Every structure is written in structure tokens, then in C-alpha cells.
């Protein structure tokens, strides 16, 4: 026993060293994007206040206010377009019936937010926005800027949230070649922050360089037909049945300033349908 | 002693803020990133007990990690760097009583020795941090390119910072 104590005292420093190394490795390996604690992300109160303060100083005041008003305007128009499109679809399906669609029901709504911290240089990038659960932001909501989609909300604090950027190797987005039904999975592979890849495109898909890539609308995160980027060229993958398209992203991730978080009023309903297991009643 | 503790506490805060507010947003030619906050570890007194050194380094790493959303990456690299610090120091400085209590700086070590000490630690750190972040030796070319360019940029930035401090005092 005494020897054991002597041993621990003599090598105590290295026990501390090993302890820190193990803790760091645990942090590193438990990097599960949906289970991270809010304290260890940039959405916590301290880092939020530091970043908010810094963005107050660095934001160019005039440009900021002008930009914000434009964004509000744009958001209103876009909400209107989406809701009208949704209503038209609803009328189309209900035309055979004599029932009228409920025009009061707006499916999508936006929350304005400013980007207070952003990174593009890591393999897994995140950015923080100044809206949180008090403003109605929830985990899993889609985030867009004026040019197209930029990410998905990942951690929410009361007044701030952290968003997984498209520039994150672990995140995939369901996208579609505009005007066709060819679906693929968009992911970023590091390096250039303006280039991503659309994978799993079926071999018979027709495309031209310069074609627009839009969201597929298959998830409740993004409405369909929000622009993502344009096709640059084709890359041969390892699988013969699918190919990979190189995509130039619309959004300039180095200069994100004002973004919008998309609220889908149908989300809870659609998600509960997916979890619904049919249990026969007696 | 108390004054020194305060100075290092201030250095800790300043370095973290400079890193997360300014340097985290810089990527020169998309490859060279200044990683200046390790200056705190580089400047800690050599006589400081290893336990304290490891604890401070880990704390520094975790703080930067929280701000830059890279959990564990800088914490692990900082703790490992702390373990490398003494061997690197004694590789350039003779082991005797005069060198035991020094705070590494240009004035205490001389320009040549200090530069060698600085570039070695910065190089080690950059290689560690990019290896941990990419975690895949298939990307070894990219890791080496990023480490080399970032080391150079960090080294020059820190040397400039040192010169600023000297002219001020």
C-alpha cells in the first residue's frame, strides 16, 4: 500500500497529464453533433456575449441596417411566394373535390438572425447566430441567407444558437437538379469553402454545367426549390451506378452576415407521422 | 510573484481573445492560419511545476475549443505541447542553475536561441493540431502543408508580438 502511494506521489504529474489527455480524447471522440452540451459550444452565454460584443464593433453600421431591411423585405416576399405555391398545390389536389383549401394556413415562417461568429477553415465548421429558443428557434431547423441554404440549427441556447454549416464534412443535405427529379446528397469535403459535391446522382441523370441545384423538400428542414448552387462538372466516383457532381455554392460563407431560420408549421405533424407505428385495435 | 501571476492571467485572456476574435478568421491563401494563443504556454516560466503547466495548458486549450467549436482538438494539442516544452527548451539551453528559473523571452535567451525554441514549439503544435483535427493520415500532404505554412505565419506573428512588448517596456 505504501509503495503504491509512493508510486502515485512520484508519478503524480504524469497521472495529471494522462488525465487531461483522456479528458481531451473523450471530448474529441464524443463529437456527436446532436448530443453536444451547450456549455462546450459557442452557443453558451460567455462566448455568446463576447462574440455579440465583437460583432457590434465589427459590423458596419450603415450596411448592416440597409442589409437588414432588405432581408426583411426579401423574407416577406419569399414567405409569400412559398405560401402561394403551397396554396396552388393544395388547390390542385382539391380541385376534384368541392372543398376549399384553407388559405389562412401558412406553412413556412422565418426568423431573422445575425451571424455573430463564423468559421470556414476547419473540416467541421459551425457558426453562431443571435437568436435562440426564446425566439422560437429549435434544433433541426434550416437556415438560409439571401443566396441559398447555409446550414441546420444544431444547439440552441435561450438567446443564441449554433448552426452546422454546409461546410461540415459530417452533414449531408438532400438536393435535386432543378427542373428534374434527380435527387442527390450534398456534402462538403474540406478545402475550398465555395465548392461542395452532390453524390449519389443516378447514372442516367441529364445535366449541363451551369444547371441550378435546389433543395429537394423531402425533409421538413427546408422547403423545396431553395437554391443551393450550380453544377460545375462531373467527377467519377467509385460506384458505377452513380456519379458525383461538383457544385459551386451560391452562398459566400466567408461573408455571412444576416440569415433566416425557417420554421415549418407542419414539422411536428410530419415528424409524428414518421414515428407512427400502426397498432391494430381490438 | 503576485504581479507575475496577474501578468500571466492577463496574457491568458488577451491571447484567447486575440485568437478567437481575430486569428480564427484568418486563413492566408487558404492554408496559413495564425495560432497565436500558444504564446501563453511558450512564455510560462521554466521552473513552473509540471502539474500546474499541464493544468494551465489544458484549460487554455479547452477555452479556445469552446469558442471555436472544436471540442478536444486544442485541449489535447495544448496538453501534449506542455509535455514537449521542457525537452525542447533543454535541447537549446545548457542544463545549469542559471537557466533553471528563466521566463523564455528574447531578452533572457537571446534572439537565436529564442527563435529556435519558438519555431520548434510552434511547429510541434501546428503538426499536432492539424493531425488531431483531420485524424486521418491519408490527408498527410494536406496536414504537412497546413502545418508548415501555419507554423511560419504563427512564428512571424509571435516574433512581431515579442518585438512590440520589448519596445513597450
GROMACS .gro file of C-alpha atoms in nm, chain A:
model
  282
    1UNK     CA    1   0.000   0.000   0.000
    2UNK     CA    2   0.279   0.236   0.097
    3UNK     CA    3   0.463   0.154  -0.221
    4UNK     CA    4   0.150   0.233  -0.415
    5UNK     CA    5   0.123   0.575  -0.250
    6UNK     CA    6   0.491   0.643  -0.314
    7UNK     CA    7   0.439   0.547  -0.675
    8UNK     CA    8   0.141   0.778  -0.713
    9UNK     CA    9   0.323   1.066  -0.546
   10UNK     CA   10   0.633   1.020  -0.756
   11UNK     CA   11   0.449   0.999  -1.086
   12UNK     CA   12   0.158   1.226  -0.984
   13UNK     CA   13   0.241   1.480  -1.254
   14UNK     CA   14   0.214   1.218  -1.522
   15UNK     CA   15  -0.116   1.097  -1.380
   16UNK     CA   16  -0.244   1.451  -1.420
   17UNK     CA   17  -0.106   1.456  -1.773
   18UNK     CA   18  -0.276   1.126  -1.857
   19UNK     CA   19  -0.599   1.251  -1.700
   20UNK     CA   20  -0.605   1.562  -1.922
   21UNK     CA   21  -0.517   1.360  -2.231
   22UNK     CA   22  -0.803   1.119  -2.160
   23UNK     CA   23  -1.049   1.404  -2.100
   24UNK     CA   24  -0.946   1.571  -2.427
   25UNK     CA   25  -0.980   1.243  -2.616
   26UNK     CA   26  -1.327   1.192  -2.470
   27UNK     CA   27  -1.426   1.542  -2.583
   28UNK     CA   28  -1.275   1.474  -2.923
   29UNK     CA   29  -1.439   1.137  -2.978
   30UNK     CA   30  -1.778   1.220  -2.833
   31UNK     CA   31  -1.811   1.484  -3.102
   32UNK     CA   32  -2.160   1.367  -3.178
   33UNK     CA   33  -2.323   1.661  -3.347
   34UNK     CA   34  -2.667   1.617  -3.195
   35UNK     CA   35  -2.568   1.547  -2.836
   36UNK     CA   36  -2.319   1.818  -2.760
   37UNK     CA   37  -2.371   2.006  -2.442
   38UNK     CA   38  -2.441   2.372  -2.472
   39UNK     CA   39  -2.158   2.459  -2.232
   40UNK     CA   40  -1.895   2.322  -2.466
   41UNK     CA   41  -2.014   2.503  -2.775
   42UNK     CA   42  -2.005   2.862  -2.890
   43UNK     CA   43  -2.377   2.889  -2.802
   44UNK     CA   44  -2.303   2.933  -2.431
   45UNK     CA   45  -2.353   3.261  -2.251
   46UNK     CA   46  -1.991   3.367  -2.213
   47UNK     CA   47  -1.880   3.309  -2.570
   48UNK     CA   48  -2.208   3.445  -2.696
   49UNK     CA   49  -2.163   3.774  -2.514
   50UNK     CA   50  -1.802   3.806  -2.629
   51UNK     CA   51  -1.898   3.738  -2.991
   52UNK     CA   52  -2.202   3.964  -2.975
   53UNK     CA   53  -1.986   4.245  -2.844
   54UNK     CA   54  -1.728   4.188  -3.115
   55UNK     CA   55  -1.988   4.176  -3.388
   56UNK     CA   56  -2.128   4.504  -3.261
   57UNK     CA   57  -1.791   4.659  -3.320
   58UNK     CA   58  -1.709   4.492  -3.649
   59UNK     CA   59  -2.047   4.517  -3.819
   60UNK     CA   60  -2.054   4.817  -4.049
   61UNK     CA   61  -2.347   5.009  -3.915
   62UNK     CA   62  -2.498   5.156  -4.230
   63UNK     CA   63  -2.450   4.849  -4.442
   64UNK     CA   64  -2.596   4.642  -4.164
   65UNK     CA   65  -2.920   4.836  -4.132
   66UNK     CA   66  -2.970   4.858  -4.507
   67UNK     CA   67  -2.897   4.491  -4.545
   68UNK     CA   68  -3.136   4.401  -4.267
   69UNK     CA   69  -3.422   4.595  -4.416
   70UNK     CA   70  -3.359   4.429  -4.749
   71UNK     CA   71  -3.357   4.093  -4.579
   72UNK     CA   72  -3.687   4.160  -4.404
   73UNK     CA   73  -3.838   4.264  -4.733
   74UNK     CA   74  -3.698   3.963  -4.907
   75UNK     CA   75  -3.819   3.730  -4.634
   76UNK     CA   76  -4.171   3.867  -4.661
   77UNK     CA   77  -4.174   3.819  -5.035
   78UNK     CA   78  -4.026   3.473  -5.013
   79UNK     CA   79  -4.278   3.367  -4.748
   80UNK     CA   80  -4.550   3.492  -4.975
   81UNK     CA   81  -4.416   3.301  -5.275
   82UNK     CA   82  -4.380   2.981  -5.077
   83UNK     CA   83  -4.724   3.010  -4.925
   84UNK     CA   84  -4.884   3.090  -5.260
   85UNK     CA   85  -4.707   2.797  -5.418
   86UNK     CA   86  -4.827   2.579  -5.136
   87UNK     CA   87  -5.183   2.705  -5.177
   88UNK     CA   88  -5.175   2.639  -5.550
   89UNK     CA   89  -5.063   2.283  -5.485
   90UNK     CA   90  -5.337   2.241  -5.234
   91UNK     CA   91  -5.597   2.376  -5.479
   92UNK     CA   92  -5.463   2.142  -5.745
   93UNK     CA   93  -5.515   1.838  -5.528
   94UNK     CA   94  -5.852   1.957  -5.404
   95UNK     CA   95  -5.991   2.068  -5.736
   96UNK     CA   96  -6.171   1.738  -5.787
   97UNK     CA   97  -6.335   1.785  -5.450
   98UNK     CA   98  -6.555   2.083  -5.388
   99UNK     CA   99  -6.371   2.159  -5.062
  100UNK     CA  100  -6.181   2.484  -5.049
  101UNK     CA  101  -5.826   2.487  -4.920
  102UNK     CA  102  -5.768   2.679  -4.604
  103UNK     CA  103  -5.590   2.992  -4.726
  104UNK     CA  104  -5.517   3.114  -4.374
  105UNK     CA  105  -5.271   2.836  -4.313
  106UNK     CA  106  -4.912   2.948  -4.381
  107UNK     CA  107  -4.675   2.661  -4.379
  108UNK     CA  108  -4.341   2.843  -4.355
  109UNK     CA  109  -4.227   3.129  -4.140
  110UNK     CA  110  -3.886   3.295  -4.096
  111UNK     CA  111  -3.685   3.421  -3.801
  112UNK     CA  112  -3.427   3.689  -3.882
  113UNK     CA  113  -3.084   3.639  -3.727
  114UNK     CA  114  -2.737   3.789  -3.744
  115UNK     CA  115  -2.428   3.569  -3.767
  116UNK     CA  116  -2.208   3.655  -3.469
  117UNK     CA  117  -1.930   3.401  -3.520
  118UNK     CA  118  -1.833   3.204  -3.825
  119UNK     CA  119  -1.558   2.971  -3.941
  120UNK     CA  120  -1.469   2.816  -4.276
  121UNK     CA  121  -1.123   2.675  -4.208
  122UNK     CA  122  -1.194   2.359  -4.013
  123UNK     CA  123  -1.307   2.023  -4.152
  124UNK     CA  124  -1.618   2.062  -3.936
  125UNK     CA  125  -1.742   2.420  -3.939
  126UNK     CA  126  -2.015   2.581  -3.735
  127UNK     CA  127  -2.144   2.934  -3.699
  128UNK     CA  128  -2.342   3.106  -3.425
  129UNK     CA  129  -2.648   3.325  -3.463
  130UNK     CA  130  -2.805   3.573  -3.219
  131UNK     CA  131  -3.147   3.403  -3.198
  132UNK     CA  132  -3.232   3.116  -2.965
  133UNK     CA  133  -3.513   2.915  -2.815
  134UNK     CA  134  -3.680   3.233  -2.683
  135UNK     CA  135  -3.723   3.345  -3.043
  136UNK     CA  136  -3.869   3.011  -3.144
  137UNK     CA  137  -3.554   2.859  -3.290
  138UNK     CA  138  -3.540   2.482  -3.244
  139UNK     CA  139  -3.278   2.216  -3.313
  140UNK     CA  140  -3.307   2.081  -3.667
  141UNK     CA  141  -3.443   2.395  -3.832
  142UNK     CA  142  -3.295   2.500  -4.165
  143UNK     CA  143  -3.102   2.824  -4.208
  144UNK     CA  144  -3.082   3.022  -4.535
  145UNK     CA  145  -2.933   3.352  -4.643
  146UNK     CA  146  -3.029   3.567  -4.940
  147UNK     CA  147  -2.840   3.337  -5.180
  148UNK     CA  148  -2.949   2.993  -5.064
  149UNK     CA  149  -2.920   2.738  -4.787
  150UNK     CA  150  -2.635   2.770  -4.537
  151UNK     CA  151  -2.695   2.518  -4.256
  152UNK     CA  152  -2.905   2.346  -3.992
  153UNK     CA  153  -2.953   2.455  -3.628
  154UNK     CA  154  -2.761   2.220  -3.401
  155UNK     CA  155  -2.754   2.362  -3.046
  156UNK     CA  156  -2.991   2.625  -2.909
  157UNK     CA  157  -2.941   2.845  -2.605
  158UNK     CA  158  -3.201   3.093  -2.479
  159UNK     CA  159  -3.075   3.382  -2.693
  160UNK     CA  160  -2.827   3.221  -2.927
  161UNK     CA  161  -2.789   2.910  -3.140
  162UNK     CA  162  -2.514   2.719  -3.310
  163UNK     CA  163  -2.565   2.614  -3.670
  164UNK     CA  164  -2.392   2.331  -3.857
  165UNK     CA  165  -2.264   2.497  -4.172
  166UNK     CA  166  -2.286   2.325  -4.512
  167UNK     CA  167  -1.907   2.338  -4.477
  168UNK     CA  168  -1.912   2.046  -4.236
  169UNK     CA  169  -1.795   1.706  -4.353
  170UNK     CA  170  -2.039   1.523  -4.129
  171UNK     CA  171  -2.352   1.691  -4.264
  172UNK     CA  172  -2.544   1.585  -4.576
  173UNK     CA  173  -2.829   1.770  -4.745
  174UNK     CA  174  -3.090   1.627  -4.977
  175UNK     CA  175  -3.076   1.821  -5.306
  176UNK     CA  176  -3.224   1.798  -5.655
  177UNK     CA  177  -3.127   1.913  -6.003
  178UNK     CA  178  -3.373   2.193  -6.075
  179UNK     CA  179  -3.647   2.101  -6.318
  180UNK     CA  180  -3.579   1.727  -6.290
  181UNK     CA  181  -3.649   1.457  -6.035
  182UNK     CA  182  -3.287   1.353  -5.990
  183UNK     CA  183  -3.204   1.359  -5.621
  184UNK     CA  184  -2.858   1.357  -5.468
  185UNK     CA  185  -2.684   1.411  -5.139
  186UNK     CA  186  -2.485   1.733  -5.097
  187UNK     CA  187  -2.174   1.728  -4.883
  188UNK     CA  188  -1.858   1.930  -4.841
  189UNK     CA  189  -1.515   1.765  -4.845
  190UNK     CA  190  -1.295   2.033  -4.693
  191UNK     CA  191  -1.068   2.280  -4.869
  192UNK     CA  192  -1.235   2.545  -5.086
  193UNK     CA  193  -1.535   2.695  -4.899
  194UNK     CA  194  -1.721   2.763  -5.224
  195UNK     CA  195  -1.718   2.407  -5.364
  196UNK     CA  196  -1.927   2.109  -5.249
  197UNK     CA  197  -2.019   1.775  -5.403
  198UNK     CA  198  -2.353   1.625  -5.498
  199UNK     CA  199  -2.323   1.250  -5.453
  200UNK     CA  200  -2.544   0.954  -5.540
  201UNK     CA  201  -2.666   1.108  -5.864
  202UNK     CA  202  -2.809   0.825  -6.078
  203UNK     CA  203  -2.606   0.743  -6.389
  204UNK     CA  204  -2.887   0.822  -6.629
  205UNK     CA  205  -2.939   1.174  -6.493
  206UNK     CA  206  -2.909   1.450  -6.753
  207UNK     CA  207  -2.734   1.769  -6.655
  208UNK     CA  208  -2.540   2.058  -6.802
  209UNK     CA  209  -2.267   2.266  -6.647
  210UNK     CA  210  -2.436   2.574  -6.503
  211UNK     CA  211  -2.757   2.392  -6.406
  212UNK     CA  212  -2.903   2.503  -6.075
  213UNK     CA  213  -2.916   2.269  -5.777
  214UNK     CA  214  -3.204   2.321  -5.532
  215UNK     CA  215  -3.327   2.161  -5.211
  216UNK     CA  216  -3.541   1.853  -5.260
  217UNK     CA  217  -3.802   1.938  -4.998
  218UNK     CA  218  -3.809   1.578  -4.877
  219UNK     CA  219  -3.723   1.678  -4.523
  220UNK     CA  220  -3.904   1.925  -4.301
  221UNK     CA  221  -3.581   2.124  -4.264
  222UNK     CA  222  -3.601   2.312  -4.594
  223UNK     CA  223  -3.891   2.386  -4.826
  224UNK     CA  224  -3.836   2.258  -5.181
  225UNK     CA  225  -3.671   2.465  -5.454
  226UNK     CA  226  -3.445   2.683  -5.241
  227UNK     CA  227  -3.128   2.740  -5.445
  228UNK     CA  228  -2.806   2.573  -5.329
  229UNK     CA  229  -2.553   2.616  -5.608
  230UNK     CA  230  -2.469   2.548  -5.971
  231UNK     CA  231  -2.317   2.241  -6.137
  232UNK     CA  232  -1.952   2.281  -6.236
  233UNK     CA  233  -1.855   1.941  -6.372
  234UNK     CA  234  -1.880   1.568  -6.321
  235UNK     CA  235  -1.643   1.353  -6.118
  236UNK     CA  236  -1.621   0.976  -6.147
  237UNK     CA  237  -1.694   0.807  -5.818
  238UNK     CA  238  -1.606   0.457  -5.708
  239UNK     CA  239  -1.958   0.331  -5.783
  240UNK     CA  240  -2.053   0.272  -6.148
  241UNK     CA  241  -2.423   0.329  -6.097
  242UNK     CA  242  -2.389   0.674  -5.951
  243UNK     CA  243  -2.176   0.974  -6.024
  244UNK     CA  244  -2.068   1.282  -5.836
  245UNK     CA  245  -2.124   1.640  -5.947
  246UNK     CA  246  -1.901   1.922  -5.836
  247UNK     CA  247  -2.117   2.213  -5.718
  248UNK     CA  248  -2.029   2.579  -5.679
  249UNK     CA  249  -2.221   2.700  -5.375
  250UNK     CA  250  -2.428   3.017  -5.409
  251UNK     CA  251  -2.369   3.147  -5.058
  252UNK     CA  252  -2.044   3.321  -4.973
  253UNK     CA  253  -1.958   3.154  -4.644
  254UNK     CA  254  -1.668   3.386  -4.574
  255UNK     CA  255  -1.910   3.680  -4.561
  256UNK     CA  256  -2.223   3.551  -4.388
  257UNK     CA  257  -2.396   3.839  -4.211
  258UNK     CA  258  -2.773   3.813  -4.192
  259UNK     CA  259  -2.952   3.481  -4.220
  260UNK     CA  260  -3.305   3.346  -4.176
  261UNK     CA  261  -3.414   3.042  -3.979
  262UNK     CA  262  -3.703   2.854  -4.139
  263UNK     CA  263  -3.991   2.745  -3.919
  264UNK     CA  264  -4.210   2.474  -4.066
  265UNK     CA  265  -4.556   2.469  -3.908
  266UNK     CA  266  -4.610   2.115  -4.033
  267UNK     CA  267  -4.287   1.981  -3.887
  268UNK     CA  268  -4.433   1.831  -3.570
  269UNK     CA  269  -4.714   1.672  -3.766
  270UNK     CA  270  -4.487   1.524  -4.034
  271UNK     CA  271  -4.233   1.400  -3.781
  272UNK     CA  272  -4.503   1.232  -3.573
  273UNK     CA  273  -4.632   1.060  -3.886
  274UNK     CA  274  -4.287   0.918  -3.947
  275UNK     CA  275  -4.270   0.783  -3.594
  276UNK     CA  276  -4.619   0.643  -3.612
  277UNK     CA  277  -4.640   0.268  -3.574
  278UNK     CA  278  -4.968   0.111  -3.660
  279UNK     CA  279  -5.106  -0.088  -3.368
  280UNK     CA  280  -5.421  -0.283  -3.453
  281UNK     CA  281  -5.701  -0.219  -3.209
  282UNK     CA  282  -5.904  -0.495  -3.060
   0.00000   0.00000   0.00000
